[in-house]
PDB file of C-alpha atoms in Angstrom:
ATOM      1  CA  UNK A   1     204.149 353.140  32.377  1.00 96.00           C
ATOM      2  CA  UNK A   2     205.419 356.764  31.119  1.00 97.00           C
ATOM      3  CA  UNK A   3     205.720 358.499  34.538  1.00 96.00           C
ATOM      4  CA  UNK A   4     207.362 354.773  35.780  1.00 97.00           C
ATOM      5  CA  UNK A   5     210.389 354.798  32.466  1.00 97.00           C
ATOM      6  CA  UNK A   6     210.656 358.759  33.117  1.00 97.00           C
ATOM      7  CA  UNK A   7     211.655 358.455  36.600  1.00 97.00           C
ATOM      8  CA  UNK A   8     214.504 355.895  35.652  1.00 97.00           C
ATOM      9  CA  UNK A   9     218.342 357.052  36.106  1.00 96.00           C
ATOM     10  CA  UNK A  10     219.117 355.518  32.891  1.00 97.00           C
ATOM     11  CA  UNK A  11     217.073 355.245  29.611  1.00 98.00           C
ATOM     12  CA  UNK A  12     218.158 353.201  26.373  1.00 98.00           C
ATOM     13  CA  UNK A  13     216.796 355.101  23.297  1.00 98.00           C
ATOM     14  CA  UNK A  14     216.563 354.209  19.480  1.00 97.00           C
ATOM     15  CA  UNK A  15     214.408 354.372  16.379  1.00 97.00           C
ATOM     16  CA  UNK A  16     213.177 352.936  13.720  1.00 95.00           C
ATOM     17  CA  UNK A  17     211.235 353.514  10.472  1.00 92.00           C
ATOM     18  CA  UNK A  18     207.243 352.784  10.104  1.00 90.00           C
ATOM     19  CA  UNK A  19     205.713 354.145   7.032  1.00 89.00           C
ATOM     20  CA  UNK A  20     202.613 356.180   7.464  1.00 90.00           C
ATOM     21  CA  UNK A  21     199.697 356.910   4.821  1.00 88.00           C
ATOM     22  CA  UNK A  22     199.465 360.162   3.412  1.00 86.00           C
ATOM     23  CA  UNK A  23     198.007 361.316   0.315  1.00 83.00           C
ATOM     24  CA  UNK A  24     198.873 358.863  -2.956  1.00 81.00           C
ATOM     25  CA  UNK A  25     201.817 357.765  -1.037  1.00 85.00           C
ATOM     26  CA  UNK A  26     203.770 356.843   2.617  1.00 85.00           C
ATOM     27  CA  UNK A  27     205.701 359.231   4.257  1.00 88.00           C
ATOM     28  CA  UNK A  28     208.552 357.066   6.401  1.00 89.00           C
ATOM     29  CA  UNK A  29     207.959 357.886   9.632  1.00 93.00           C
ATOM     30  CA  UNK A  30     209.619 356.765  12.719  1.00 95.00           C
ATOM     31  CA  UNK A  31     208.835 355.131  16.370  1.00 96.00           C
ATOM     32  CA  UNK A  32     210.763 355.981  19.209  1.00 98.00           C
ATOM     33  CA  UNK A  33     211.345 353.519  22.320  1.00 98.00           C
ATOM     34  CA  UNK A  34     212.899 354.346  26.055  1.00 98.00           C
ATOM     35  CA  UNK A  35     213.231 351.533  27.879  1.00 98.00           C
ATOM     36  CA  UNK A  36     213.792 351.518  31.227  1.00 98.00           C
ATOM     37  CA  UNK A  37     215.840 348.567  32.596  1.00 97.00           C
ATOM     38  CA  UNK A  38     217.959 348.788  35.895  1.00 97.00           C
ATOM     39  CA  UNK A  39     219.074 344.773  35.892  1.00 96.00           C
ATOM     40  CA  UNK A  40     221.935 344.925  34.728  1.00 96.00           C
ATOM     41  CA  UNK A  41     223.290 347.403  37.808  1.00 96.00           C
ATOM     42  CA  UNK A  42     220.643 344.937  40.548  1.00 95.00           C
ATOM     43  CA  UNK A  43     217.808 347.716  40.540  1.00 94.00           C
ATOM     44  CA  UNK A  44     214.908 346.280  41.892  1.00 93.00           C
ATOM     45  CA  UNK A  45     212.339 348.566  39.878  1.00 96.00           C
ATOM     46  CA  UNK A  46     210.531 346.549  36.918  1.00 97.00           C
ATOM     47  CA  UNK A  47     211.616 346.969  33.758  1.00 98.00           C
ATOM     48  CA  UNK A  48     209.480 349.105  31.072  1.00 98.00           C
ATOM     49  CA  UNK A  49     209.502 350.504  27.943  1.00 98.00           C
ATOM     50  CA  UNK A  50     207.837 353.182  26.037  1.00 98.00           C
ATOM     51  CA  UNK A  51     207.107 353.873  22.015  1.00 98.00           C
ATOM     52  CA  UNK A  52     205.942 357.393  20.668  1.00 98.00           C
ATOM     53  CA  UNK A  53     205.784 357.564  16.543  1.00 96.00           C
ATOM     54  CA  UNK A  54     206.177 360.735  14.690  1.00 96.00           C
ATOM     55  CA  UNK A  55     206.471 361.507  10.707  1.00 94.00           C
ATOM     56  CA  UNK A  56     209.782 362.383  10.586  1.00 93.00           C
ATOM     57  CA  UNK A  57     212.777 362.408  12.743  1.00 95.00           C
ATOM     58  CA  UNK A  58     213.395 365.932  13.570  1.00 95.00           C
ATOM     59  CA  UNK A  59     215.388 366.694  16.473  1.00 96.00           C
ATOM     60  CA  UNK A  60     212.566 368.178  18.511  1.00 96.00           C
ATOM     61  CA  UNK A  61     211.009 364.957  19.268  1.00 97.00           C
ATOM     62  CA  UNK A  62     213.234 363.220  21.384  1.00 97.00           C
ATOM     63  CA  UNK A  63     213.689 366.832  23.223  1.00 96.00           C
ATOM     64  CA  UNK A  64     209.870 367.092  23.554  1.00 97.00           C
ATOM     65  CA  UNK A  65     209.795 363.379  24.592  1.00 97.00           C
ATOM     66  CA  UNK A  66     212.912 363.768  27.246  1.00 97.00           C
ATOM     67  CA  UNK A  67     211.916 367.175  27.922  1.00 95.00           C
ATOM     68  CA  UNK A  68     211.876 366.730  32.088  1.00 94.00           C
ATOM     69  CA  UNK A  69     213.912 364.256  32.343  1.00 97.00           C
ATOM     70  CA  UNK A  70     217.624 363.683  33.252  1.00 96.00           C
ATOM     71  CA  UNK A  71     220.234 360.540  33.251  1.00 97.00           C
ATOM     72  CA  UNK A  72     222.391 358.670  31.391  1.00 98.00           C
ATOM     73  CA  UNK A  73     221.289 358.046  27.847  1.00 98.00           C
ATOM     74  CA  UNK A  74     222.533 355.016  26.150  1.00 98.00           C
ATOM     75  CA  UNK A  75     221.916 355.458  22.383  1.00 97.00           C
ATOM     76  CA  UNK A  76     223.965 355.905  19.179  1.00 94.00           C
ATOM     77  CA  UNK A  77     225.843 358.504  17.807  1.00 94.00           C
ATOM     78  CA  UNK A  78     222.331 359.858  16.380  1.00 94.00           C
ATOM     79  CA  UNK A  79     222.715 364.002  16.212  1.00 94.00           C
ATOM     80  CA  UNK A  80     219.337 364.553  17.148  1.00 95.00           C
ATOM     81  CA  UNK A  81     219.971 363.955  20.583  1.00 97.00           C
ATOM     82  CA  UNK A  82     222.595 366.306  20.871  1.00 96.00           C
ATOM     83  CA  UNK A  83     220.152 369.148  22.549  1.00 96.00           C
ATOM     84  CA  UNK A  84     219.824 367.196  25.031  1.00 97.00           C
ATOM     85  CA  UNK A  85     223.231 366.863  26.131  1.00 96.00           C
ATOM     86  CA  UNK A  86     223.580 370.841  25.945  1.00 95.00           C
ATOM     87  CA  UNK A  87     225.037 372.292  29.002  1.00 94.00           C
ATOM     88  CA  UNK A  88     222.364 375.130  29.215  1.00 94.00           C
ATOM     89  CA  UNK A  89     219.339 372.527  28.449  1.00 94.00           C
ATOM     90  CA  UNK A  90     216.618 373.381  31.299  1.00 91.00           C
ATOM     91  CA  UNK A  91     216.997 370.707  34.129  1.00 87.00           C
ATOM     92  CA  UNK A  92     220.659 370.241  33.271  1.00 92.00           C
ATOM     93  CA  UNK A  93     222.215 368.183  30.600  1.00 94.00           C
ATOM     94  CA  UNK A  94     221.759 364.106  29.824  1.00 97.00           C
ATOM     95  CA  UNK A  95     224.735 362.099  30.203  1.00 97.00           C
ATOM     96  CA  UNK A  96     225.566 360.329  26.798  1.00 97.00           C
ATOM     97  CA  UNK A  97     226.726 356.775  27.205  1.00 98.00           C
ATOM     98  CA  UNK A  98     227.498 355.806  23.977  1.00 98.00           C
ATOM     99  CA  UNK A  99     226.692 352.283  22.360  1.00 97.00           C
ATOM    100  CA  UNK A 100     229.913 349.777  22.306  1.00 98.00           C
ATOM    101  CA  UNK A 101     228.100 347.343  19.663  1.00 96.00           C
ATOM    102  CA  UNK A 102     227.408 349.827  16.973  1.00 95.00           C
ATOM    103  CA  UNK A 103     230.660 350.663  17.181  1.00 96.00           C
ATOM    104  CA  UNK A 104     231.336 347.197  17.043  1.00 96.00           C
ATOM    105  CA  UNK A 105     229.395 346.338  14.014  1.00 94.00           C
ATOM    106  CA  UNK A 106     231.943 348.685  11.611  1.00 94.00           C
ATOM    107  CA  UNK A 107     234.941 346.679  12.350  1.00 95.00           C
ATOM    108  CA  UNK A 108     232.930 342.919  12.546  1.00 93.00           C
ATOM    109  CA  UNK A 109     231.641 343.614   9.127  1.00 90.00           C
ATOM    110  CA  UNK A 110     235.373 343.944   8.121  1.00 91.00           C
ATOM    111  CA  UNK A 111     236.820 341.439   9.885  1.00 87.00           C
ATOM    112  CA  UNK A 112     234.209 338.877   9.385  1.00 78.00           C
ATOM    113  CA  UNK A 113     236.082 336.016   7.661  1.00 58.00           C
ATOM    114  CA  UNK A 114     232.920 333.629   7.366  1.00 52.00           C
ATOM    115  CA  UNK A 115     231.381 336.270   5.292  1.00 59.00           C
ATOM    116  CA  UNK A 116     234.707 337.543   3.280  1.00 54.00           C
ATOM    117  CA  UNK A 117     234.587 333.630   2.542  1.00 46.00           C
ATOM    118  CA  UNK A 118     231.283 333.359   1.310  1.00 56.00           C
ATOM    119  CA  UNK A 119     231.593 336.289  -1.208  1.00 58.00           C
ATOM    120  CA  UNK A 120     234.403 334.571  -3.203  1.00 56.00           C
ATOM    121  CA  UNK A 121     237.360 335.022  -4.631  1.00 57.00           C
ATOM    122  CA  UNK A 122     236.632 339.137  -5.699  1.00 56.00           C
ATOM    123  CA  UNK A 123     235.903 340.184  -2.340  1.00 56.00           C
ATOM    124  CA  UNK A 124     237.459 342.725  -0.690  1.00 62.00           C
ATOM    125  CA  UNK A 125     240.460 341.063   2.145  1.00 68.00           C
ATOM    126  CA  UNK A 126     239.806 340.744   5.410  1.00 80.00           C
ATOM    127  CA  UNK A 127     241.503 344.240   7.421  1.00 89.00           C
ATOM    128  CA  UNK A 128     244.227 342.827  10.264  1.00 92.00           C
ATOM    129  CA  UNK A 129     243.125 346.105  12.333  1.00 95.00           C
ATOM    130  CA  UNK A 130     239.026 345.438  12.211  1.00 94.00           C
ATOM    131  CA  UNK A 131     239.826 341.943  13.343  1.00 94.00           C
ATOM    132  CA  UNK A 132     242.306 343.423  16.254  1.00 96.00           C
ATOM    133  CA  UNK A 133     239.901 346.013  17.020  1.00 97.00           C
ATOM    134  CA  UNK A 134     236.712 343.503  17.454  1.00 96.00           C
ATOM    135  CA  UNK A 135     239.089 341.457  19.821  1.00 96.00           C
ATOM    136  CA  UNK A 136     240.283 343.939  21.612  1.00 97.00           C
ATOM    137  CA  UNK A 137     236.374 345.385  22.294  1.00 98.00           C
ATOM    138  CA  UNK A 138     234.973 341.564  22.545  1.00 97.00           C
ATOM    139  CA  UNK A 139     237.140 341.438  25.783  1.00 98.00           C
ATOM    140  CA  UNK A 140     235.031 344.848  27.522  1.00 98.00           C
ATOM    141  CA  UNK A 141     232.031 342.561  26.807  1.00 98.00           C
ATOM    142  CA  UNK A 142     233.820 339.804  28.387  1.00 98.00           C
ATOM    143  CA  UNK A 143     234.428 341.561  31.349  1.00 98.00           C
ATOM    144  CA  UNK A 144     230.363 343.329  31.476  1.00 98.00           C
ATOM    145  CA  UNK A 145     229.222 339.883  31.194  1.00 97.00           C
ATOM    146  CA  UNK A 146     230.651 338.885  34.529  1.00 97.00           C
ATOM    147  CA  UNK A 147     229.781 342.068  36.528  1.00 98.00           C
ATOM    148  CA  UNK A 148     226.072 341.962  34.994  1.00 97.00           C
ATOM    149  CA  UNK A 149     224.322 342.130  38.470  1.00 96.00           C
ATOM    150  CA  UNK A 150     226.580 343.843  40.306  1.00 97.00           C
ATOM    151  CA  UNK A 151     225.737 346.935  42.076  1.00 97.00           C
ATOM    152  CA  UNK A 152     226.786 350.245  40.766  1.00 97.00           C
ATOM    153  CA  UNK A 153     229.777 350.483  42.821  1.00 98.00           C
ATOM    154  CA  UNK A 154     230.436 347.273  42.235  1.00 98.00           C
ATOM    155  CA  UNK A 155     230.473 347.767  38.371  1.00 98.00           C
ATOM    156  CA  UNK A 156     232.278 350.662  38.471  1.00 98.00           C
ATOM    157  CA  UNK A 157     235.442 349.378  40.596  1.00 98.00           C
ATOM    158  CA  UNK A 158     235.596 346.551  38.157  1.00 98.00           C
ATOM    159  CA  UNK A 159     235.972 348.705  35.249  1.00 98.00           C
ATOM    160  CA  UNK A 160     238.378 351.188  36.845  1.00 98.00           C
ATOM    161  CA  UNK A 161     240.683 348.133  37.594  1.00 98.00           C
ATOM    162  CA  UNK A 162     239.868 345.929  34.509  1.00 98.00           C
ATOM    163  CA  UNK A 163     238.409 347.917  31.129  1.00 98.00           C
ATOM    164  CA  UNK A 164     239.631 351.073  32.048  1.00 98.00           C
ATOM    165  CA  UNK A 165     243.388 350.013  31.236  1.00 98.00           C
ATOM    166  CA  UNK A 166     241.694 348.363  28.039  1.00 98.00           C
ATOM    167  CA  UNK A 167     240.268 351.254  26.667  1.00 98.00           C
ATOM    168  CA  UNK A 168     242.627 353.468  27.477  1.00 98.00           C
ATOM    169  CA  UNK A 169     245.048 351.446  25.158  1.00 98.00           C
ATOM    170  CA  UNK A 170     242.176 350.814  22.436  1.00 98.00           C
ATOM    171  CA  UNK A 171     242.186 354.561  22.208  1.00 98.00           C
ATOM    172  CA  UNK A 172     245.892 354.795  21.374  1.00 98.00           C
ATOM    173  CA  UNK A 173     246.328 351.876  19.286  1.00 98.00           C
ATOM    174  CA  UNK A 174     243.274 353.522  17.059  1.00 98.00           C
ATOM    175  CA  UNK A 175     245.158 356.777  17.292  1.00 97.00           C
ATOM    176  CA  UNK A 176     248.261 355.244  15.780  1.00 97.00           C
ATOM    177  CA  UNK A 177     246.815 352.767  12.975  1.00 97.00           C
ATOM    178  CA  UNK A 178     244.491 356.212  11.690  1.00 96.00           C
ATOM    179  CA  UNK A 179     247.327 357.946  11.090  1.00 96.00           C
ATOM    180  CA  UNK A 180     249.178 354.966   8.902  1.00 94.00           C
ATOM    181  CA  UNK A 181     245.701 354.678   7.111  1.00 94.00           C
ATOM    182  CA  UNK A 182     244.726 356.782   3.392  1.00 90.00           C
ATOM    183  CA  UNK A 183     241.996 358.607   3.872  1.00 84.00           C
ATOM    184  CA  UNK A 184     239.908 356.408   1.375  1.00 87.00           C
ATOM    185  CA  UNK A 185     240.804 353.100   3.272  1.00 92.00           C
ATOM    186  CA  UNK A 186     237.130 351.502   4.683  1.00 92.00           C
ATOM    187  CA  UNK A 187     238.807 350.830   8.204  1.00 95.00           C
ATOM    188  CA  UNK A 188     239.192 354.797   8.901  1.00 96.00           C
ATOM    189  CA  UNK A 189     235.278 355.211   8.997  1.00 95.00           C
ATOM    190  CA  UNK A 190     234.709 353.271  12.218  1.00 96.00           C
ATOM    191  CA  UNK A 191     237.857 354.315  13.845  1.00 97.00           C
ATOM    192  CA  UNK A 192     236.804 357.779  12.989  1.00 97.00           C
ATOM    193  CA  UNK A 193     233.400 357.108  14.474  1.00 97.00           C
ATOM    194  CA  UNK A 194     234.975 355.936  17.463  1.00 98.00           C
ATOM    195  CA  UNK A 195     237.640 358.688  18.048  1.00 98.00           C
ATOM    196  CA  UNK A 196     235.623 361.428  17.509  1.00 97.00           C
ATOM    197  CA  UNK A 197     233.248 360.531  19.857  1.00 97.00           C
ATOM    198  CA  UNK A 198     235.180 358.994  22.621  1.00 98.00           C
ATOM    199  CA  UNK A 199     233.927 360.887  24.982  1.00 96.00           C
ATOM    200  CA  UNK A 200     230.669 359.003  24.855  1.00 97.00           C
ATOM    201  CA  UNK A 201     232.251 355.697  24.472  1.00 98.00           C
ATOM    202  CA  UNK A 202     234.308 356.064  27.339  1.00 98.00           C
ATOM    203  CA  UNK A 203     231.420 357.457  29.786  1.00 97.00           C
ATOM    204  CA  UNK A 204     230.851 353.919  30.701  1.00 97.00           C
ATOM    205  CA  UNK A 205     233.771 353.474  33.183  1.00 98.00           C
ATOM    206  CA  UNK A 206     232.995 356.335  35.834  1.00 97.00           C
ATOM    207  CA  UNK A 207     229.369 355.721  36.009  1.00 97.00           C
ATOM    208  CA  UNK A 208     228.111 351.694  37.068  1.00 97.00           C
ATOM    209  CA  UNK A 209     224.440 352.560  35.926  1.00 97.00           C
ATOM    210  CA  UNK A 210     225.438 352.390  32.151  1.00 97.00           C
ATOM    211  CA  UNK A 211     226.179 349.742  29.896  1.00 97.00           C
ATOM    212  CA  UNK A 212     228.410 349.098  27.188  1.00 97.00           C
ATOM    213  CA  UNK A 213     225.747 348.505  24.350  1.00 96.00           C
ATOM    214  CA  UNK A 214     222.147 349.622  23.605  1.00 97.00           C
ATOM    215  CA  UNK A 215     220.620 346.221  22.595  1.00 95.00           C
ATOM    216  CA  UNK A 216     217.929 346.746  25.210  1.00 96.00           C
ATOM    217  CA  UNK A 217     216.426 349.251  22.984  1.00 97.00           C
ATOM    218  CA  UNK A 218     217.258 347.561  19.834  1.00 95.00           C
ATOM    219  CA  UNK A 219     215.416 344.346  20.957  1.00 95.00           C
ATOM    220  CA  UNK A 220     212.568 346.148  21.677  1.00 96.00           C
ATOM    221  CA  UNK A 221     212.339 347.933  18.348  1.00 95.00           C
ATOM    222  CA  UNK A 222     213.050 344.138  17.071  1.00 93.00           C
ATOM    223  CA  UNK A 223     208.674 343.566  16.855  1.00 90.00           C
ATOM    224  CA  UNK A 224     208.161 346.531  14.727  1.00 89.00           C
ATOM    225  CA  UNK A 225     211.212 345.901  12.428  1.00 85.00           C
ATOM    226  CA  UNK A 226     209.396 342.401  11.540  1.00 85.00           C
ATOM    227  CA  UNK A 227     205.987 343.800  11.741  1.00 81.00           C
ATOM    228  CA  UNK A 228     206.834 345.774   8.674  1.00 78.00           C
ATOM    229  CA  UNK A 229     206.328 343.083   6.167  1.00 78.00           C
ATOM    230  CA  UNK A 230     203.027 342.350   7.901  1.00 79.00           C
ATOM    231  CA  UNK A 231     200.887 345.344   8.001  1.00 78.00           C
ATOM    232  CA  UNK A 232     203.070 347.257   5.590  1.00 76.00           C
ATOM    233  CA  UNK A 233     201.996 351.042   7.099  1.00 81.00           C
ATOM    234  CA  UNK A 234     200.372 352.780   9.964  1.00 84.00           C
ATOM    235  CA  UNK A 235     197.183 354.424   8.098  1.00 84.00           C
ATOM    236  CA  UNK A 236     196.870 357.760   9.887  1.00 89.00           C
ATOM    237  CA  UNK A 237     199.166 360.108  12.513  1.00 90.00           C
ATOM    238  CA  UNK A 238     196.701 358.594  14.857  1.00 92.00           C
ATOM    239  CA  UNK A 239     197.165 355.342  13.892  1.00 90.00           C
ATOM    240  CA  UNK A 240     201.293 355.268  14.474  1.00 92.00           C
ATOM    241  CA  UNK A 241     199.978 356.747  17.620  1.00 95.00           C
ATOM    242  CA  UNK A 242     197.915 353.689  18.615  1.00 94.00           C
ATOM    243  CA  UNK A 243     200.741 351.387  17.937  1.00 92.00           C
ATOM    244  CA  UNK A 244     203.084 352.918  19.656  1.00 96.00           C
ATOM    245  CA  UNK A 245     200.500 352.819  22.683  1.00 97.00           C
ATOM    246  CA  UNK A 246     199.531 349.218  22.330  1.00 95.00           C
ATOM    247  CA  UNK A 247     203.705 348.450  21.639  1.00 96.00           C
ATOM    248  CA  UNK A 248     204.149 349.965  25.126  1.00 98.00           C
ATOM    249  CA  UNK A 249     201.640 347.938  26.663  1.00 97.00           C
ATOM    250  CA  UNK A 250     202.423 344.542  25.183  1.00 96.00           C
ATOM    251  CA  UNK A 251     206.780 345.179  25.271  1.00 97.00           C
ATOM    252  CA  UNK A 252     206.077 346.122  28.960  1.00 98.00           C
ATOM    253  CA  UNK A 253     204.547 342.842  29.981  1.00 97.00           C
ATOM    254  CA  UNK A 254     206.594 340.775  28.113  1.00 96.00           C
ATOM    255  CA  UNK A 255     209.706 342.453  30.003  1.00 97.00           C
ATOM    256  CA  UNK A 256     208.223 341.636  33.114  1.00 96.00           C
ATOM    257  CA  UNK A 257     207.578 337.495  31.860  1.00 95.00           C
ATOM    258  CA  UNK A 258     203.886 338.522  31.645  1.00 95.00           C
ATOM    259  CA  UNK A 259     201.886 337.209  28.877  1.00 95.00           C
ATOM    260  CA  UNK A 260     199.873 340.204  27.246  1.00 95.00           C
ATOM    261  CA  UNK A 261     197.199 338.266  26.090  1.00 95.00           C
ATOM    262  CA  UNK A 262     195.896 337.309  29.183  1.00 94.00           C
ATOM    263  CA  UNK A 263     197.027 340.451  30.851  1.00 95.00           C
ATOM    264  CA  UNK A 264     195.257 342.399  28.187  1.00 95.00           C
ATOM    265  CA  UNK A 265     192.285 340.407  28.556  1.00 94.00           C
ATOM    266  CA  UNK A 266     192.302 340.527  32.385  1.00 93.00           C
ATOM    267  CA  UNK A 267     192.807 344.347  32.299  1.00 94.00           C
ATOM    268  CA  UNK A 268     189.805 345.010  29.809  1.00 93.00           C
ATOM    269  CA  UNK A 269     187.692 343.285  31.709  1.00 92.00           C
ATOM    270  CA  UNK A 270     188.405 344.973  35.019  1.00 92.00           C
ATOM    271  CA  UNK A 271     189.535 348.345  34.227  1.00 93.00           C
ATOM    272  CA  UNK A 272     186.294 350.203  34.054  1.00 93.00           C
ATOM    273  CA  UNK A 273     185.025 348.638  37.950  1.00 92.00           C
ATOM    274  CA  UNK A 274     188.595 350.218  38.806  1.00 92.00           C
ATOM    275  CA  UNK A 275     188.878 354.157  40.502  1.00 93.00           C
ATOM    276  CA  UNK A 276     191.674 355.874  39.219  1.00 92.00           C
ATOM    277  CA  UNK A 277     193.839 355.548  42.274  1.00 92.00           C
ATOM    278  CA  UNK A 278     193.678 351.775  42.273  1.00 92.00           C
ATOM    279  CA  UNK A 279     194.799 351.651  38.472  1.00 92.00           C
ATOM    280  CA  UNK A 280     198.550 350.487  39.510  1.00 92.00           C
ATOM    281  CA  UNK A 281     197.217 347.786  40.651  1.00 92.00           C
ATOM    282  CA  UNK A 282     196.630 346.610  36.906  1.00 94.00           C
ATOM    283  CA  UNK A 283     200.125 347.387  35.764  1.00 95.00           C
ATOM    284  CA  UNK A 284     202.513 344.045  34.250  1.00 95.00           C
ATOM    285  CA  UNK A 285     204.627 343.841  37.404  1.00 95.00           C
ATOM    286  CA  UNK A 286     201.540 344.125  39.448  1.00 94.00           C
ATOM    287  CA  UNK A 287     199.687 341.731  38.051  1.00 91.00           C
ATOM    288  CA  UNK A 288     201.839 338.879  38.245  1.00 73.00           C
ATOM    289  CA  UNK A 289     201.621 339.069  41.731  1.00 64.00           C
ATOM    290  CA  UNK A 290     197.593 339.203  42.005  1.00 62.00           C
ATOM    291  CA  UNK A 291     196.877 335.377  42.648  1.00 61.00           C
ATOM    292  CA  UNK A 292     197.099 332.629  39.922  1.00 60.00           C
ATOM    293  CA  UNK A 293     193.289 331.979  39.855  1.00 55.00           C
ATOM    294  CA  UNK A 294     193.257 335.127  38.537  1.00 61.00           C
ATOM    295  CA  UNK A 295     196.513 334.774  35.720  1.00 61.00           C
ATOM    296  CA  UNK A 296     194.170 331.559  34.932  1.00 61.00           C
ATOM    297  CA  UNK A 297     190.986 332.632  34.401  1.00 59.00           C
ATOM    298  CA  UNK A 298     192.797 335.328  32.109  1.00 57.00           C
TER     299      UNK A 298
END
């Protein structure tokens, strides 16, 4: 599954916290997921994705992780990612492609009226220029929900012709409401966000292969977010280490409509007749295509 999301021209990245035992206390450690999903540009390759944990979030974990590998990176603004996008990186520098919703999520949480509504009477007005700004990105999604698909070429042409003139005049209209704005006013943080990296948010329109958000990865960090309150903390290095392995087996299959359970099941019971260069055989998007009697008996 690790050589398969490593050979992908496009990885969604993100992390999240998992506490891990250490003495008379939990350090917060953090897993990491790549997913590899070519969909939404019609790539025919089955989807994947991959967990490592680690106890802290330095930056030399995602290089380690990424270390021979080159694409386009959708992920946040996260600076630990940044060596990888240095021009004299080995193998050549990742691509940043920047995620749309994040960037989203500043100006929704100040334009959101239902919530403003809720709060009562003391809370803080809803900002004209979040709500213009979340309209103004809401139609880019409009537009990447129609062309979700498409080829590469195909994606790209449409956003040339469609978002590019879009974002283009999202850039200046942010330009020109920052400057009217104090620099205490809550509306300047995600414009600033935006703006200074627009770069990254912009990436999108010359390349079809990337996408406008990085919900891929944040769905698939979605089991360990809830698993939290569960199990409460991974009990050893090792242990964060085994979850992340069984996260990338069970993620995997269920991005390829495979049921772990019986996959799991299936696998354990065959994999130690198997020889080492039959082993693909067992993988999720294999093994829904090895014969229902044997999806049933699983």
């Amino acid at each position: 599954i690790a050589r398969h999301a490593m050979a992908a021209q496009r990885l969604h990245a993100d992390d999240t916290t998992v506490p891990i035992l250490a003495k008379g206390k939990t350090d917060m450690g953090r897993i990491w997921t790549y997913v590899r999903d070519d969909r939404p540009f019609g790539g025919a390759d089955p989807p994947a994705a991959l967990y490592f944990a680690s106890r802290d979030r330095r930056q030399e974990h995602p290089d380690v992780h990424l270390a021979t590998w080159s694409g386009i990176l959708q992920a946040d603004a996260y600076g630990g990612y940044n060596g990888l996008y240095d021009p004299a990186r080995p193998g050549g520098p990742v691509t940043s492609a920047l995620c749309w919703s994040h960037a989203r999520r500043g100006f929704f949480e100040l334009a959101d009226i239902a919530a403003s509504a809720r709060r009562g009477p003391g809370a803080a007005p809803v900002s004209p220029i979040a709500l213009e700004a979340v309209k103004r990105i809401d139609a880019l999604f409009a537009i990447e929900r129609e062309i979700n698909g498409l080829d590469a070429d195909e994606r790209r042409q449409v956003r040339q012709e469609r978002s590019r003139p879009i974002v283009d005049d999202l850039r200046a209209w942010l330009g020109e409401q920052r400057v009217k704005l104090s620099r205490s006013a809550t509306v300047a943080k995600p414009i600033d966000y935006m703006l200074r990296r627009w770069d990254g948010f912009a990436s999108f329109l010359d390349d079809g292969r990337a996408c406008l958000s990085n919900n891929a990865a944040e769905r698939a960090l979605r089991g360990f977010a809830l698993g939290r309150k569960a199990w409460l903390f991974a009990g050893s290095d090792r242990g964060a280490e085994r979850a992340a392995a069984m996260a990338t087996l069970i993620q995997t299959a269920k991005m390829n409509d495979v049921d772990p359970q019986a996959w799991l099941a299936d696998v354990l019971a065959r994999i130690a007749e198997m020889t080492q260069g039959r082993l693909d055989e067992l993988l999720p998007w294999n093994w829904r295509t090895d014969g229902a009697d044997r999806r049933r008996a699983a």
